[in-house]
CSV table of C-alpha atoms and ligand atoms in Angstrom, one decimal:
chain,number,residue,atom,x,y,z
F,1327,UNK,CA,10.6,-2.7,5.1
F,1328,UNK,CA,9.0,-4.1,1.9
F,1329,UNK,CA,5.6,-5.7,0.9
F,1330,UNK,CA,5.2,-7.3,-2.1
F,1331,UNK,CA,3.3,-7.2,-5.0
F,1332,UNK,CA,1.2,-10.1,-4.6
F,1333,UNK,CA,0.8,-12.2,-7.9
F,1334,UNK,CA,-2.3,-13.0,-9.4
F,1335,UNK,CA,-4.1,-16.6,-9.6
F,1336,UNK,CA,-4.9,-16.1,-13.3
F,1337,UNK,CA,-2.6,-14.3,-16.1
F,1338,UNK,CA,-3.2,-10.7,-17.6
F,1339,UNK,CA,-5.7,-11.5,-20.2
F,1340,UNK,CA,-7.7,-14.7,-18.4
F,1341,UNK,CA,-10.3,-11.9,-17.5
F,1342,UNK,CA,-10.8,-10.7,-21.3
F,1343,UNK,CA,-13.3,-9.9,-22.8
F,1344,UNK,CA,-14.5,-8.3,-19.4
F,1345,UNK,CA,-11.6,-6.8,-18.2
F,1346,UNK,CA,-8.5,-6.7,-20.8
F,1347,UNK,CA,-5.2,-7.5,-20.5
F,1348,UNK,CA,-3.6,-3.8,-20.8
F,1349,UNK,CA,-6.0,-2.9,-18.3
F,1350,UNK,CA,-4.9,-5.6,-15.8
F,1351,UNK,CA,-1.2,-5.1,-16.7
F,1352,UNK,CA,-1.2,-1.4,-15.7
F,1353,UNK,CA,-3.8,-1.8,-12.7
F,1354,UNK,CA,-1.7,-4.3,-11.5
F,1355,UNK,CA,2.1,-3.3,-11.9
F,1356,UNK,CA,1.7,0.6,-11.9
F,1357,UNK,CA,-1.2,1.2,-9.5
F,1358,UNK,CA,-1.0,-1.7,-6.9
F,1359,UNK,CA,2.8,-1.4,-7.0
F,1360,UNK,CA,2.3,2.5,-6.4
F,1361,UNK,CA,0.1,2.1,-3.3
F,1362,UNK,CA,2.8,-0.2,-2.0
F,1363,UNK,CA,5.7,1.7,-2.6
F,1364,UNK,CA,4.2,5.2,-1.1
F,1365,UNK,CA,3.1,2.8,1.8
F,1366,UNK,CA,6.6,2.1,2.3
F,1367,UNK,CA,7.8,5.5,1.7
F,1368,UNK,CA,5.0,6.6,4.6
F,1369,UNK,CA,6.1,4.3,6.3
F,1370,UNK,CA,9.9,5.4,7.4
F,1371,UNK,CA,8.1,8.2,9.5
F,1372,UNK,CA,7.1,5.3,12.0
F,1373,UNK,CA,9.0,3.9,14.7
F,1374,UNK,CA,9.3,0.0,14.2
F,1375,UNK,CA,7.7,-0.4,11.3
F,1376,UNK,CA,5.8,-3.5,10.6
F,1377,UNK,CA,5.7,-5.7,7.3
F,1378,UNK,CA,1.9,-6.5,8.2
F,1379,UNK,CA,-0.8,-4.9,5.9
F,1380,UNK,CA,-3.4,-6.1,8.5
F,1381,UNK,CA,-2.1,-4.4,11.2
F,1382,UNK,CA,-2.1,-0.8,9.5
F,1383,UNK,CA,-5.4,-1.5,8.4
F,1384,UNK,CA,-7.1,-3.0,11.7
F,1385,UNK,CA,-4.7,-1.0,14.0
F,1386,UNK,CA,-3.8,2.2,12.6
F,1387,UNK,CA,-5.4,4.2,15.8
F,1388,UNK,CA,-2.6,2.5,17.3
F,1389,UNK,CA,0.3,4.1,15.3
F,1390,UNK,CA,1.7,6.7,18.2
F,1391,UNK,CA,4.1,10.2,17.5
F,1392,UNK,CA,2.7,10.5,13.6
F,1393,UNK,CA,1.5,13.8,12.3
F,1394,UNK,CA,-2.0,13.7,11.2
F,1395,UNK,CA,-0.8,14.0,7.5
F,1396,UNK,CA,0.9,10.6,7.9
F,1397,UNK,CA,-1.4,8.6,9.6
F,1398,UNK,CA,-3.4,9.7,6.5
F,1399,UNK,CA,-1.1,8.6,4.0
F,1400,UNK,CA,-1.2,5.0,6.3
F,1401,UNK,CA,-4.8,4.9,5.4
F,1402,UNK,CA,-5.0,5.8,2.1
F,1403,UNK,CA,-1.4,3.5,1.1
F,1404,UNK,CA,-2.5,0.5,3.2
F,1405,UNK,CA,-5.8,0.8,1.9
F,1406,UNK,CA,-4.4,0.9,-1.8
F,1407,UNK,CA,-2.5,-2.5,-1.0
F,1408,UNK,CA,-5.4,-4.7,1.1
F,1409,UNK,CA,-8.0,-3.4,-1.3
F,1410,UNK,CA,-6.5,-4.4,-4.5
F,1411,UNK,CA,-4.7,-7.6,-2.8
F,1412,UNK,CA,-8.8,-9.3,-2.3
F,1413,UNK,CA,-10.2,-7.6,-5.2
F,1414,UNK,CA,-8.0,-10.0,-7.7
F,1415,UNK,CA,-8.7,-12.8,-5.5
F,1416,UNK,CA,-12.7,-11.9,-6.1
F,1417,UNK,CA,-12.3,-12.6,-9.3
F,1418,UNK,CA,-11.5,-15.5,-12.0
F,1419,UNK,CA,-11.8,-16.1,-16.0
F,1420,UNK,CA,-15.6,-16.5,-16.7
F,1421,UNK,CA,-17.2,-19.2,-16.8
F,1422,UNK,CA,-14.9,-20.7,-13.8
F,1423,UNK,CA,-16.2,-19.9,-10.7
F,1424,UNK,CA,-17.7,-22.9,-8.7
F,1425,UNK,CA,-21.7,-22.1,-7.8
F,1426,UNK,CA,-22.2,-19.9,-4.5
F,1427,UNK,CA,-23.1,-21.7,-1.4
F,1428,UNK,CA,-26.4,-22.7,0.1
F,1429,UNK,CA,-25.3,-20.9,3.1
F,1430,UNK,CA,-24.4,-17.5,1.5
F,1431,UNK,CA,-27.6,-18.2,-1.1
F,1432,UNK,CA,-29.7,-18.4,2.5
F,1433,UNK,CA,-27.9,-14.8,3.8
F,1434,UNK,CA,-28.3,-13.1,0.6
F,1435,UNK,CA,-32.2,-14.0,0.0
F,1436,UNK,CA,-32.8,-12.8,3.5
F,1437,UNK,CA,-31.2,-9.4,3.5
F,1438,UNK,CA,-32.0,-8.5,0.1
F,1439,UNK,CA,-34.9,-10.4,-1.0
F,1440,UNK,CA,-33.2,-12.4,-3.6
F,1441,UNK,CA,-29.6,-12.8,-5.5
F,1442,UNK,CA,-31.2,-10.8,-8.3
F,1443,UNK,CA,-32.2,-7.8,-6.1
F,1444,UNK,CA,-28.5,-7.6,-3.9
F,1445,UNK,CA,-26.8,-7.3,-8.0
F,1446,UNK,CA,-29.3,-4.8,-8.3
F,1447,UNK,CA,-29.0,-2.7,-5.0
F,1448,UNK,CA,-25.0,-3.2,-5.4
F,1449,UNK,CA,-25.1,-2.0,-9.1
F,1450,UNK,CA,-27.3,1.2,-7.8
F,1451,UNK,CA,-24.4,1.7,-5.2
F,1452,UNK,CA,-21.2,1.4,-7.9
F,1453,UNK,CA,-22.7,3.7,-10.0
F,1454,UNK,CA,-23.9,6.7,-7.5
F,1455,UNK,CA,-20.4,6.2,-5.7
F,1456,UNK,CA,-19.1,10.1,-6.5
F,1457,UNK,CA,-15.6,10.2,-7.6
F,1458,UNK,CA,-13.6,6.8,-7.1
F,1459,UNK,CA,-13.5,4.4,-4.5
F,1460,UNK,CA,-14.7,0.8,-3.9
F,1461,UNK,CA,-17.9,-0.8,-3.4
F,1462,UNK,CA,-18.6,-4.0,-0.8
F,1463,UNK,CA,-20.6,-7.1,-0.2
F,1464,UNK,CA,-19.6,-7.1,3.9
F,1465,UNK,CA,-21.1,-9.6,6.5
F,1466,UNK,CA,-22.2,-7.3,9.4
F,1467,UNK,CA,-20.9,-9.4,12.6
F,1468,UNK,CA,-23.3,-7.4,14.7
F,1469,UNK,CA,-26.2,-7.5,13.4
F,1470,UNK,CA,-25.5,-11.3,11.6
F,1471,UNK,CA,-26.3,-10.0,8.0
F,1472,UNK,CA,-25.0,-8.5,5.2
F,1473,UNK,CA,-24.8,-5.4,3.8
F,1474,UNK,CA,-23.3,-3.4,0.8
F,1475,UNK,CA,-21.4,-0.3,1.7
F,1476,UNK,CA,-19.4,2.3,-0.4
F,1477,UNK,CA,-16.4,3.8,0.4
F,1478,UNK,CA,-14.3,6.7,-0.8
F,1479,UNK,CA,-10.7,6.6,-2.2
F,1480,UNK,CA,-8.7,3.8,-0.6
F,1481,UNK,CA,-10.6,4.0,2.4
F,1482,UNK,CA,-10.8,0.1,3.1
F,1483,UNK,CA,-14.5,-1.1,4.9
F,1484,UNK,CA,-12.6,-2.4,7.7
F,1485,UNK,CA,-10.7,0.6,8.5
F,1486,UNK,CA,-13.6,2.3,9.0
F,1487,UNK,CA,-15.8,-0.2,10.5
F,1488,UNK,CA,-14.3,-3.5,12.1
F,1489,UNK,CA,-18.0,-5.1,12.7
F,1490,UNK,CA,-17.8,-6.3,9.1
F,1491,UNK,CA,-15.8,-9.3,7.3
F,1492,UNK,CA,-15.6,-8.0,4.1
F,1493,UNK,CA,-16.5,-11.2,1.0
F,1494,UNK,CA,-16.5,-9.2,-2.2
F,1495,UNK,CA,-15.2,-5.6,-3.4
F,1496,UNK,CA,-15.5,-3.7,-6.5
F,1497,UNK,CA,-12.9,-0.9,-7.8
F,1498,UNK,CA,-14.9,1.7,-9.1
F,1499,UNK,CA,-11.9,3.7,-10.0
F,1500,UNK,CA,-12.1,4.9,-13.6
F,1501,UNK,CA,-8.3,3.1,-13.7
F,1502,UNK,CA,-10.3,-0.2,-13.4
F,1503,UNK,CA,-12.1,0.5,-16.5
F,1504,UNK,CA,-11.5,3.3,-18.3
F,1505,UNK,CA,-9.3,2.0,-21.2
F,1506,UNK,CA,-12.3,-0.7,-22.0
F,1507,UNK,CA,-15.1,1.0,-21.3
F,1508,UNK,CA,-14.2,4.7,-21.3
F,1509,UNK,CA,-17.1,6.7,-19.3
F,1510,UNK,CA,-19.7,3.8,-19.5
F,1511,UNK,CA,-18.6,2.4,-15.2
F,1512,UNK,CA,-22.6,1.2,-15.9
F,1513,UNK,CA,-21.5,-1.6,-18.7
F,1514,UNK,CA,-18.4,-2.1,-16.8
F,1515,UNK,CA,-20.1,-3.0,-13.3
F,1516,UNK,CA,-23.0,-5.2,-15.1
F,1517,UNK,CA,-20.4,-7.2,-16.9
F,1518,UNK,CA,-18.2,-7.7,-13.5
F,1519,UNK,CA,-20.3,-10.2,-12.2
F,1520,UNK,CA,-19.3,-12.8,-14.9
F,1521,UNK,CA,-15.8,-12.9,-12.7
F,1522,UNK,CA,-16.3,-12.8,-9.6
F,1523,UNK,CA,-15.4,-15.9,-8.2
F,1524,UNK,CA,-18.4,-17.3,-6.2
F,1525,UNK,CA,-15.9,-20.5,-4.9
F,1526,UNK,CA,-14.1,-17.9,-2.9
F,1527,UNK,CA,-16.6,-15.6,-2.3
F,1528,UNK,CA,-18.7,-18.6,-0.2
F,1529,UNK,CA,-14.8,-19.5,1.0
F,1530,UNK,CA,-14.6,-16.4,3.0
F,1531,UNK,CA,-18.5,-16.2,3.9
F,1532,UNK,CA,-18.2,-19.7,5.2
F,1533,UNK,CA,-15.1,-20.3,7.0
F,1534,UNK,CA,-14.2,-16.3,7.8
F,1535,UNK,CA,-17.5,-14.0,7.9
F,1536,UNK,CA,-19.7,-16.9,9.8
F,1537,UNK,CA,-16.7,-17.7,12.2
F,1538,UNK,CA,-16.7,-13.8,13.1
F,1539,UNK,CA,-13.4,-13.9,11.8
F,1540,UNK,CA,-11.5,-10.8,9.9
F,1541,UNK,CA,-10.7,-10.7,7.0
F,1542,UNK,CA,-6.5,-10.5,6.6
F,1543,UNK,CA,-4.0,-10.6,3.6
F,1544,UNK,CA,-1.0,-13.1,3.4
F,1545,UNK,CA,2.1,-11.2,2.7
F,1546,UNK,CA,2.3,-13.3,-0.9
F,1547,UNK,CA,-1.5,-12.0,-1.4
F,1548,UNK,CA,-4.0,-14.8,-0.7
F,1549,UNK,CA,-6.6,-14.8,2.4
F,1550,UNK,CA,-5.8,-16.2,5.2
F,1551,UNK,CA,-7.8,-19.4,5.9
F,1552,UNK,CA,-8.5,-19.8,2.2
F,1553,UNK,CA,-6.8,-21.8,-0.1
F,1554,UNK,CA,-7.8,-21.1,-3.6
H,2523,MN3,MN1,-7.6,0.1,-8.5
């Protein structure tokens, strides 16, 4: 049983001055490694285990003769891994991303009024979000729109509801920040949107969220069905 720590498309300090190297380093080898090896560890209390991050977060109802406790830890591990897995993929060094699409430009101006306004109403939601725990720009399959949810912890969107196709997360954890930007997550959040990469972000709106397609992790880290 072993996932791996996925590698990222740009080195330690390609995110600087908005995020900075040590930061990266640590988020990326000590946190996202932890999350995969108590995953693992959780992971020897179920029968047939498989090396799948989708699975445990799409199907972890499935997971039969667990106690409660561990089917928690399977939430909250998995959840640590997918979550961190597309949130480096989000991003790229500024000035880098390709333009967003027409398509996801249509979407956004529709549910939110205009680009300006969804920043605005995902800002309000990354810096109300109590504790830690991830922000998301989700297309809602259902009701063929999208939405920003919050969630708490690890908990991944998906996990919790499967009608959206998640295309952009924010880690609102103080480890994300804290060594930059101490207690100010406000100047931290305005300054991510320099890096988030709009190329992938219309990627997975376009060929995923509009295809009522999930959203799933190659073991090595990328999205399945976009190439980067
Ligand atoms: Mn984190």
């Amino acid at each position: 049983m072993a996932f791996d720590l996925p590698k990222l498309k740009y080195p330690y300090d390609a995110l600087e001055p908005i995020i900075d190297e040590e930061t990266m380093k640590i988020h990326h080898t000590r946190h996202h490694q932890a999350y995969i090896n108590k995953l693992e560890n959780t992971l020897k209390n179920v029968e047939q285990p498989l090396e799948d991050i989708n699975y445990y977060i799409y199907n972890w109802r499935k997971i039969k003769n667990v106690k409660y406790r561990v089917k928690t830890d399977i939430i909250n591990f998995s959840g640590g891994h997918f979550n961190h897995a597309f949130f480096w993929n989000v991003m790229c060094p500024q000035g880098k991303s390709e333009p967003i699409c027409n398509e996801l430009t249509v979407y956004i101006n529709k549910a939110f009024g205009s680009f300006d306004k969804m920043v605005e109403t995902f800002n309000s939601a990354a810096e109300s979000l109590f504790g830690s725990g991830w922000v998301w720009l989700c297309y809602d399959m259902i009701d063929d729109t999208l939405a920003i949810r919050k969630t708490p912890n690890q908990d991944c969107i998906v996990t919790r509801a499967t009608r959206f196709v998640p295309i952009l997360n924010l880690d609102v954890w103080e480890h994300a920040y804290y060594l930059k930007y101490k207690n100010d997550r406000s100047t931290y959040i305005k300054n991510w949107w320099k890096i988030v990469d709009w190329g992938c972000v219309s990627k997975i709106f376009v060929k995923l969220a509009l295809n009522k397609k999930p959203l799933r992790i190659n073991p090595d880290g990328s999205i399945e069905g976009i190439n980067n």
